[in-house]
Amino acid sequence: MDIRQIGEFGLIERIREDAIVEAATVVAGIGDDAAVVLATPKHFQLLTTDMLVESVHFDLSTISPWQLGYKAIAVNLSDIAAMGGIPRQVLISLALPSDVTIEFVDGLYQGIKEICRQHVVNIVGGDTVSSPNGIVINVVVLGEVEPAYLQRRSGANAGDLIVVTGNLGDSSAGLELLQRGRWEEFKFAWPLVTSHLTPRPHLKEGRVLAAHTATSMNDISDGLASEANEIANASQVCLRIDAERIPVSTELREAAIHLGKDSLEYALYGGEDYKLLATLPPEALAAVSAQVDVTVIGVVEKGEPGVFLLEENGALLRLEAKGYNHFRQNEKGEHDVAM
């Protein structure tokens, strides 16, 4: 059965079921012209949005509806994590071809509702429209953060340590394995593919870093090189990163050999890891490490704003931001495309 048989309002009623996880924060959810939620006193409100477009951000031949729904929320929650915040409410707008099946939408929202339950986030509204050219998913997240916990990209200081939460590069290697096909044959592929299809937003890690005086933070959506340059430019500092300290998984090392590439390239430029990159005073490291896993990958220094990579041979290489960019042309004159 496709969505033409139940129409827009029938679809909204299906979506509305089990949308509220924490009723105490909601006055009116789905069903009115606007949602009404309770703001927490003495907190800043955080707002973020991301759009996922079929054939640009996802390929339905390599991702299930459940995984797509889960990931659509995860990438937005990662933005809240990077601000040191807590997500509270989401609004989801869908543009769907009229021949999309009810089963597809049900699967999509099962994934959406699963991650919302995990992080106690309510679905309070959105929009549904028809689309002539593929599926578009737009998510808006409302979160909050105490003023003392608020994280920006612009607070890094000389002497700070540079840390990341979790391994880097798994997602981009997982995507490449999906695109090449027959990835199920390789034991090393499963965690990499899972990392790409259902990333975990590092909300706990963001809160712990914020609580222990992190000076800047950024989520790693476009690759470590890109995010590090954003912090360097916003803070007007120099970031020196040690290549040997960048955490990569055993599975990524195995995949890189299979794919004929360098695992470090995936970690630096791959993107869609949704881990956190942060700077913090050295004296805060022990307290942070006691609660969450972080890896020190470098230090913040005075000097010309930029990022430099200390290679294994001792050479110092300026690290340019070469991650994914929607409107940049590559060397062949073609535009970047992400799936």
mmCIF file of C-alpha atoms in Angstrom, residues 169-173 196 220-224 227 265-274 323-324:
data_model
loop_
_atom_site.group_PDB
_atom_site.id
_atom_site.type_symbol
_atom_site.label_atom_id
_atom_site.label_comp_id
_atom_site.label_asym_id
_atom_site.label_seq_id
_atom_site.Cartn_x
_atom_site.Cartn_y
_atom_site.Cartn_z
ATOM 1 C CA GLY A 169 37.492 7.203 9.597
ATOM 2 C CA ASP A 170 35.230 4.176 10.118
ATOM 3 C CA SER A 171 32.169 5.752 8.515
ATOM 4 C CA SER A 172 33.783 6.762 5.247
ATOM 5 C CA ALA A 173 35.409 3.351 4.853
ATOM 6 C CA HIS A 196 28.164 4.778 8.628
ATOM 7 C CA ILE A 220 33.294 15.657 13.100
ATOM 8 C CA SER A 221 30.852 15.574 10.213
ATOM 9 C CA ASP A 222 33.144 16.650 7.344
ATOM 10 C CA GLY A 223 36.419 15.062 8.434
ATOM 11 C CA LEU A 224 38.988 15.864 11.126
ATOM 12 C CA GLU A 227 36.717 20.540 11.686
ATOM 13 C CA GLU A 265 43.299 9.478 4.802
ATOM 14 C CA TYR A 266 39.929 8.155 5.935
ATOM 15 C CA ALA A 267 40.428 9.600 9.415
ATOM 16 C CA LEU A 268 41.490 13.037 8.164
ATOM 17 C CA TYR A 269 39.141 13.576 5.245
ATOM 18 C CA GLY A 270 36.398 10.937 5.285
ATOM 19 C CA GLY A 271 33.693 12.625 7.318
ATOM 20 C CA GLU A 272 30.383 11.452 8.798
ATOM 21 C CA ASP A 273 32.067 10.097 11.934
ATOM 22 C CA TYR A 274 29.943 12.287 14.242
ATOM 23 C CA GLY A 323 36.512 17.256 3.614
ATOM 24 C CA TYR A 324 33.136 17.052 1.899
#
